Amino acid sequence: MKGVLDTKPDAVVNVSFTGSFGDTALAAEAANVHIQAGADVLTGSAQQVVGAVGVAKENGVLWLGTQSDQTSLGPEIVVVNQIYDWTGVLKDIIAKVQAGELGGTAYDLTLENGGLLISYNDAVPVGDEVKAAAEAAIAGIKDGSLTTME
């Protein structure tokens, strides 16, 4: 939300919480409500996004994927995906277990440490200006010059 409002202060950002990680029908219903309210871009999280992406696809509304690459759910509408990359965490856990250390470590996945990756869907052109702005924001988040929380 902060990114949208930082770039377009008069934008309207609507948010729904379904109270479920897996209810695809409820996610689809929420997506329909947002689209009927005029949303031109949607996003969501958890396994339930399958329902919401389907509704976005049916209505030609753009989708911003999160947690995993959701492009296969709507190749013509998924613009970009923020992907969790657990590789570094898993390697560290394995090394610690092999060294006899069991537990006690909390992990953060961030853009800076490579735990969060951004993957653009080239099938949905966003334009060089938009991509450059996104890359500048990513660089700012990584170096700390741009904060993501208020």
PDB file of N, CA and C in Angstrom, residues 25-83:
ATOM      1  N   ALA A  25     -12.733 -20.007  -2.757  1.00  0.00           N
ATOM      2  CA  ALA A  25     -14.018 -19.382  -3.101  1.00  0.00           C
ATOM      3  C   ALA A  25     -14.146 -18.015  -2.430  1.00  0.00           C
ATOM      4  N   LEU A  26     -13.713 -17.914  -1.193  1.00  0.00           N
ATOM      5  CA  LEU A  26     -13.763 -16.644  -0.476  1.00  0.00           C
ATOM      6  C   LEU A  26     -12.809 -15.625  -1.113  1.00  0.00           C
ATOM      7  N   ALA A  27     -11.647 -16.090  -1.542  1.00  0.00           N
ATOM      8  CA  ALA A  27     -10.697 -15.200  -2.223  1.00  0.00           C
ATOM      9  C   ALA A  27     -11.279 -14.717  -3.545  1.00  0.00           C
ATOM     10  N   ALA A  28     -11.960 -15.600  -4.259  1.00  0.00           N
ATOM     11  CA  ALA A  28     -12.603 -15.215  -5.517  1.00  0.00           C
ATOM     12  C   ALA A  28     -13.690 -14.174  -5.261  1.00  0.00           C
ATOM     13  N   GLU A  29     -14.463 -14.377  -4.202  1.00  0.00           N
ATOM     14  CA  GLU A  29     -15.509 -13.424  -3.839  1.00  0.00           C
ATOM     15  C   GLU A  29     -14.906 -12.050  -3.521  1.00  0.00           C
ATOM     16  N   ALA A  30     -13.813 -12.042  -2.769  1.00  0.00           N
ATOM     17  CA  ALA A  30     -13.143 -10.777  -2.439  1.00  0.00           C
ATOM     18  C   ALA A  30     -12.638 -10.091  -3.699  1.00  0.00           C
ATOM     19  N   ALA A  31     -12.069 -10.866  -4.613  1.00  0.00           N
ATOM     20  CA  ALA A  31     -11.581 -10.296  -5.872  1.00  0.00           C
ATOM     21  C   ALA A  31     -12.735  -9.681  -6.664  1.00  0.00           C
ATOM     22  N   ASN A  32     -13.856 -10.372  -6.720  1.00  0.00           N
ATOM     23  CA  ASN A  32     -15.027  -9.826  -7.422  1.00  0.00           C
ATOM     24  C   ASN A  32     -15.481  -8.506  -6.812  1.00  0.00           C
ATOM     25  N   VAL A  33     -15.495  -8.433  -5.496  1.00  0.00           N
ATOM     26  CA  VAL A  33     -15.910  -7.197  -4.817  1.00  0.00           C
ATOM     27  C   VAL A  33     -14.968  -6.056  -5.198  1.00  0.00           C
ATOM     28  N   HIS A  34     -13.672  -6.315  -5.181  1.00  0.00           N
ATOM     29  CA  HIS A  34     -12.698  -5.266  -5.527  1.00  0.00           C
ATOM     30  C   HIS A  34     -12.822  -4.842  -6.987  1.00  0.00           C
ATOM     31  N   ILE A  35     -13.025  -5.798  -7.864  1.00  0.00           N
ATOM     32  CA  ILE A  35     -13.172  -5.474  -9.288  1.00  0.00           C
ATOM     33  C   ILE A  35     -14.436  -4.661  -9.513  1.00  0.00           C
ATOM     34  N   GLN A  36     -15.527  -5.046  -8.860  1.00  0.00           N
ATOM     35  CA  GLN A  36     -16.769  -4.275  -8.988  1.00  0.00           C
ATOM     36  C   GLN A  36     -16.621  -2.863  -8.439  1.00  0.00           C
ATOM     37  N   ALA A  37     -15.697  -2.686  -7.493  1.00  0.00           N
ATOM     38  CA  ALA A  37     -15.440  -1.360  -6.928  1.00  0.00           C
ATOM     39  C   ALA A  37     -14.471  -0.550  -7.798  1.00  0.00           C
ATOM     40  N   GLY A  38     -13.984  -1.160  -8.900  1.00  0.00           N
ATOM     41  CA  GLY A  38     -13.136  -0.434  -9.840  1.00  0.00           C
ATOM     42  C   GLY A  38     -11.660  -0.756  -9.779  1.00  0.00           C
ATOM     43  N   ALA A  39     -11.265  -1.786  -9.055  1.00  0.00           N
ATOM     44  CA  ALA A  39      -9.844  -2.142  -8.967  1.00  0.00           C
ATOM     45  C   ALA A  39      -9.297  -2.486 -10.342  1.00  0.00           C
ATOM     46  N   ASP A  40      -8.103  -1.991 -10.618  1.00  0.00           N
ATOM     47  CA  ASP A  40      -7.452  -2.339 -11.879  1.00  0.00           C
ATOM     48  C   ASP A  40      -6.213  -3.212 -11.663  1.00  0.00           C
ATOM     49  N   VAL A  41      -5.832  -3.418 -10.398  1.00  0.00           N
ATOM     50  CA  VAL A  41      -4.724  -4.301 -10.039  1.00  0.00           C
ATOM     51  C   VAL A  41      -5.087  -4.985  -8.723  1.00  0.00           C
ATOM     52  N   LEU A  42      -4.783  -6.290  -8.651  1.00  0.00           N
ATOM     53  CA  LEU A  42      -5.039  -7.058  -7.427  1.00  0.00           C
ATOM     54  C   LEU A  42      -3.778  -7.801  -7.006  1.00  0.00           C
ATOM     55  N   THR A  43      -3.729  -8.178  -5.749  1.00  0.00           N
ATOM     56  CA  THR A  43      -2.695  -9.051  -5.226  1.00  0.00           C
ATOM     57  C   THR A  43      -3.291  -9.830  -4.069  1.00  0.00           C
ATOM     58  N   GLY A  44      -2.614 -10.834  -3.635  1.00  0.00           N
ATOM     59  CA  GLY A  44      -3.084 -11.624  -2.507  1.00  0.00           C
ATOM     60  C   GLY A  44      -2.015 -12.601  -2.092  1.00  0.00           C
ATOM     61  N   SER A  45      -2.257 -13.293  -1.001  1.00  0.00           N
ATOM     62  CA  SER A  45      -1.257 -14.232  -0.514  1.00  0.00           C
ATOM     63  C   SER A  45      -1.897 -15.555  -0.133  1.00  0.00           C
ATOM     64  N   ALA A  46      -1.081 -16.528   0.068  1.00  0.00           N
ATOM     65  CA  ALA A  46      -1.444 -17.868   0.507  1.00  0.00           C
ATOM     66  C   ALA A  46      -2.021 -18.702  -0.644  1.00  0.00           C
ATOM     67  N   GLN A  47      -2.407 -19.897  -0.287  1.00  0.00           N
ATOM     68  CA  GLN A  47      -2.890 -20.851  -1.284  1.00  0.00           C
ATOM     69  C   GLN A  47      -4.210 -20.408  -1.920  1.00  0.00           C
ATOM     70  N   GLN A  48      -4.931 -19.547  -1.252  1.00  0.00           N
ATOM     71  CA  GLN A  48      -6.244 -19.139  -1.736  1.00  0.00           C
ATOM     72  C   GLN A  48      -6.195 -18.263  -2.986  1.00  0.00           C
ATOM     73  N   VAL A  49      -5.014 -17.776  -3.367  1.00  0.00           N
ATOM     74  CA  VAL A  49      -4.947 -16.848  -4.501  1.00  0.00           C
ATOM     75  C   VAL A  49      -5.432 -17.476  -5.800  1.00  0.00           C
ATOM     76  N   VAL A  50      -5.448 -18.772  -5.873  1.00  0.00           N
ATOM     77  CA  VAL A  50      -5.927 -19.432  -7.089  1.00  0.00           C
ATOM     78  C   VAL A  50      -7.316 -18.912  -7.461  1.00  0.00           C
ATOM     79  N   GLY A  51      -8.178 -18.757  -6.475  1.00  0.00           N
ATOM     80  CA  GLY A  51      -9.524 -18.247  -6.743  1.00  0.00           C
ATOM     81  C   GLY A  51      -9.510 -16.807  -7.201  1.00  0.00           C
ATOM     82  N   ALA A  52      -8.726 -15.979  -6.552  1.00  0.00           N
ATOM     83  CA  ALA A  52      -8.663 -14.554  -6.897  1.00  0.00           C
ATOM     84  C   ALA A  52      -8.009 -14.333  -8.249  1.00  0.00           C
ATOM     85  N   VAL A  53      -6.943 -15.064  -8.536  1.00  0.00           N
ATOM     86  CA  VAL A  53      -6.277 -14.917  -9.832  1.00  0.00           C
ATOM     87  C   VAL A  53      -7.232 -15.323 -10.948  1.00  0.00           C
ATOM     88  N   GLY A  54      -8.004 -16.366 -10.730  1.00  0.00           N
ATOM     89  CA  GLY A  54      -8.980 -16.784 -11.741  1.00  0.00           C
ATOM     90  C   GLY A  54      -9.981 -15.684 -12.055  1.00  0.00           C
ATOM     91  N   VAL A  55     -10.457 -14.998 -11.037  1.00  0.00           N
ATOM     92  CA  VAL A  55     -11.401 -13.894 -11.227  1.00  0.00           C
ATOM     93  C   VAL A  55     -10.712 -12.731 -11.940  1.00  0.00           C
ATOM     94  N   ALA A  56      -9.481 -12.429 -11.534  1.00  0.00           N
ATOM     95  CA  ALA A  56      -8.730 -11.355 -12.194  1.00  0.00           C
ATOM     96  C   ALA A  56      -8.538 -11.681 -13.676  1.00  0.00           C
ATOM     97  N   LYS A  57      -8.200 -12.914 -13.956  1.00  0.00           N
ATOM     98  CA  LYS A  57      -7.997 -13.357 -15.348  1.00  0.00           C
ATOM     99  C   LYS A  57      -9.278 -13.212 -16.159  1.00  0.00           C
ATOM    100  N   GLU A  58     -10.402 -13.645 -15.599  1.00  0.00           N
ATOM    101  CA  GLU A  58     -11.692 -13.542 -16.294  1.00  0.00           C
ATOM    102  C   GLU A  58     -12.064 -12.101 -16.610  1.00  0.00           C
ATOM    103  N   ASN A  59     -11.599 -11.174 -15.775  1.00  0.00           N
ATOM    104  CA  ASN A  59     -11.969  -9.766 -15.929  1.00  0.00           C
ATOM    105  C   ASN A  59     -10.860  -8.899 -16.509  1.00  0.00           C
ATOM    106  N   GLY A  60      -9.736  -9.505 -16.886  1.00  0.00           N
ATOM    107  CA  GLY A  60      -8.637  -8.756 -17.469  1.00  0.00           C
ATOM    108  C   GLY A  60      -7.991  -7.769 -16.508  1.00  0.00           C
ATOM    109  N   VAL A  61      -7.991  -8.092 -15.219  1.00  0.00           N
ATOM    110  CA  VAL A  61      -7.404  -7.232 -14.195  1.00  0.00           C
ATOM    111  C   VAL A  61      -5.995  -7.745 -13.882  1.00  0.00           C
ATOM    112  N   LEU A  62      -5.035  -6.832 -13.817  1.00  0.00           N
ATOM    113  CA  LEU A  62      -3.652  -7.217 -13.563  1.00  0.00           C
ATOM    114  C   LEU A  62      -3.475  -7.782 -12.158  1.00  0.00           C
ATOM    115  N   TRP A  63      -2.488  -8.670 -12.028  1.00  0.00           N
ATOM    116  CA  TRP A  63      -2.211  -9.349 -10.763  1.00  0.00           C
ATOM    117  C   TRP A  63      -0.740  -9.195 -10.407  1.00  0.00           C
ATOM    118  N   LEU A  64      -0.456  -8.934  -9.127  1.00  0.00           N
ATOM    119  CA  LEU A  64       0.901  -8.890  -8.594  1.00  0.00           C
ATOM    120  C   LEU A  64       1.065 -10.100  -7.681  1.00  0.00           C
ATOM    121  N   GLY A  65       1.878 -11.047  -8.101  1.00  0.00           N
ATOM    122  CA  GLY A  65       2.051 -12.284  -7.345  1.00  0.00           C
ATOM    123  C   GLY A  65       2.956 -12.101  -6.141  1.00  0.00           C
ATOM    124  N   THR A  66       2.700 -12.893  -5.122  1.00  0.00           N
ATOM    125  CA  THR A  66       3.538 -12.856  -3.932  1.00  0.00           C
ATOM    126  C   THR A  66       3.729 -14.264  -3.380  1.00  0.00           C
ATOM    127  N   GLN A  67       4.856 -14.490  -2.789  1.00  0.00           N
ATOM    128  CA  GLN A  67       5.269 -15.738  -2.157  1.00  0.00           C
ATOM    129  C   GLN A  67       5.821 -16.759  -3.144  1.00  0.00           C
ATOM    130  N   SER A  68       5.213 -16.868  -4.315  1.00  0.00           N
ATOM    131  CA  SER A  68       5.682 -17.827  -5.316  1.00  0.00           C
ATOM    132  C   SER A  68       5.386 -17.250  -6.697  1.00  0.00           C
ATOM    133  N   ASP A  69       5.934 -17.880  -7.712  1.00  0.00           N
ATOM    134  CA  ASP A  69       5.677 -17.432  -9.077  1.00  0.00           C
ATOM    135  C   ASP A  69       4.274 -17.879  -9.471  1.00  0.00           C
ATOM    136  N   GLN A  70       3.374 -16.931  -9.606  1.00  0.00           N
ATOM    137  CA  GLN A  70       1.978 -17.229  -9.915  1.00  0.00           C
ATOM    138  C   GLN A  70       1.653 -17.017 -11.388  1.00  0.00           C
ATOM    139  N   THR A  71       2.686 -16.826 -12.201  1.00  0.00           N
ATOM    140  CA  THR A  71       2.495 -16.539 -13.619  1.00  0.00           C
ATOM    141  C   THR A  71       1.676 -17.622 -14.318  1.00  0.00           C
ATOM    142  N   SER A  72       1.887 -18.880 -13.981  1.00  0.00           N
ATOM    143  CA  SER A  72       1.173 -19.959 -14.668  1.00  0.00           C
ATOM    144  C   SER A  72      -0.340 -19.883 -14.447  1.00  0.00           C
ATOM    145  N   LEU A  73      -0.774 -19.201 -13.387  1.00  0.00           N
ATOM    146  CA  LEU A  73      -2.213 -19.071 -13.108  1.00  0.00           C
ATOM    147  C   LEU A  73      -2.887 -18.051 -14.021  1.00  0.00           C
ATOM    148  N   GLY A  74      -2.110 -17.140 -14.567  1.00  0.00           N
ATOM    149  CA  GLY A  74      -2.663 -16.102 -15.443  1.00  0.00           C
ATOM    150  C   GLY A  74      -1.552 -15.439 -16.241  1.00  0.00           C
ATOM    151  N   PRO A  75      -0.975 -16.155 -17.198  1.00  0.00           N
ATOM    152  CA  PRO A  75       0.187 -15.628 -17.916  1.00  0.00           C
ATOM    153  C   PRO A  75      -0.044 -14.267 -18.576  1.00  0.00           C
ATOM    154  N   GLU A  76      -1.292 -13.962 -18.879  1.00  0.00           N
ATOM    155  CA  GLU A  76      -1.586 -12.697 -19.550  1.00  0.00           C
ATOM    156  C   GLU A  76      -1.909 -11.559 -18.583  1.00  0.00           C
ATOM    157  N   ILE A  77      -1.995 -11.841 -17.282  1.00  0.00           N
ATOM    158  CA  ILE A  77      -2.329 -10.785 -16.308  1.00  0.00           C
ATOM    159  C   ILE A  77      -1.325 -10.636 -15.170  1.00  0.00           C
ATOM    160  N   VAL A  78      -0.521 -11.672 -14.899  1.00  0.00           N
ATOM    161  CA  VAL A  78       0.443 -11.593 -13.799  1.00  0.00           C
ATOM    162  C   VAL A  78       1.629 -10.752 -14.271  1.00  0.00           C
ATOM    163  N   VAL A  79       1.791  -9.597 -13.655  1.00  0.00           N
ATOM    164  CA  VAL A  79       2.811  -8.635 -14.063  1.00  0.00           C
ATOM    165  C   VAL A  79       4.175  -8.991 -13.489  1.00  0.00           C
ATOM    166  N   VAL A  80       4.203  -9.273 -12.192  1.00  0.00           N
ATOM    167  CA  VAL A  80       5.449  -9.491 -11.468  1.00  0.00           C
ATOM    168  C   VAL A  80       5.162 -10.363 -10.265  1.00  0.00           C
ATOM    169  N   ASN A  81       6.181 -11.056  -9.790  1.00  0.00           N
ATOM    170  CA  ASN A  81       6.040 -11.900  -8.619  1.00  0.00           C
ATOM    171  C   ASN A  81       7.151 -11.605  -7.624  1.00  0.00           C
ATOM    172  N   GLN A  82       6.789 -11.503  -6.357  1.00  0.00           N
ATOM    173  CA  GLN A  82       7.753 -11.465  -5.265  1.00  0.00           C
ATOM    174  C   GLN A  82       7.804 -12.894  -4.762  1.00  0.00           C
ATOM    175  N   ILE A  83       8.978 -13.503  -4.850  1.00  0.00           N
ATOM    176  CA  ILE A  83       9.117 -14.933  -4.596  1.00  0.00           C
ATOM    177  C   ILE A  83       9.982 -15.172  -3.364  1.00  0.00           C
TER     178      ILE A  83
END
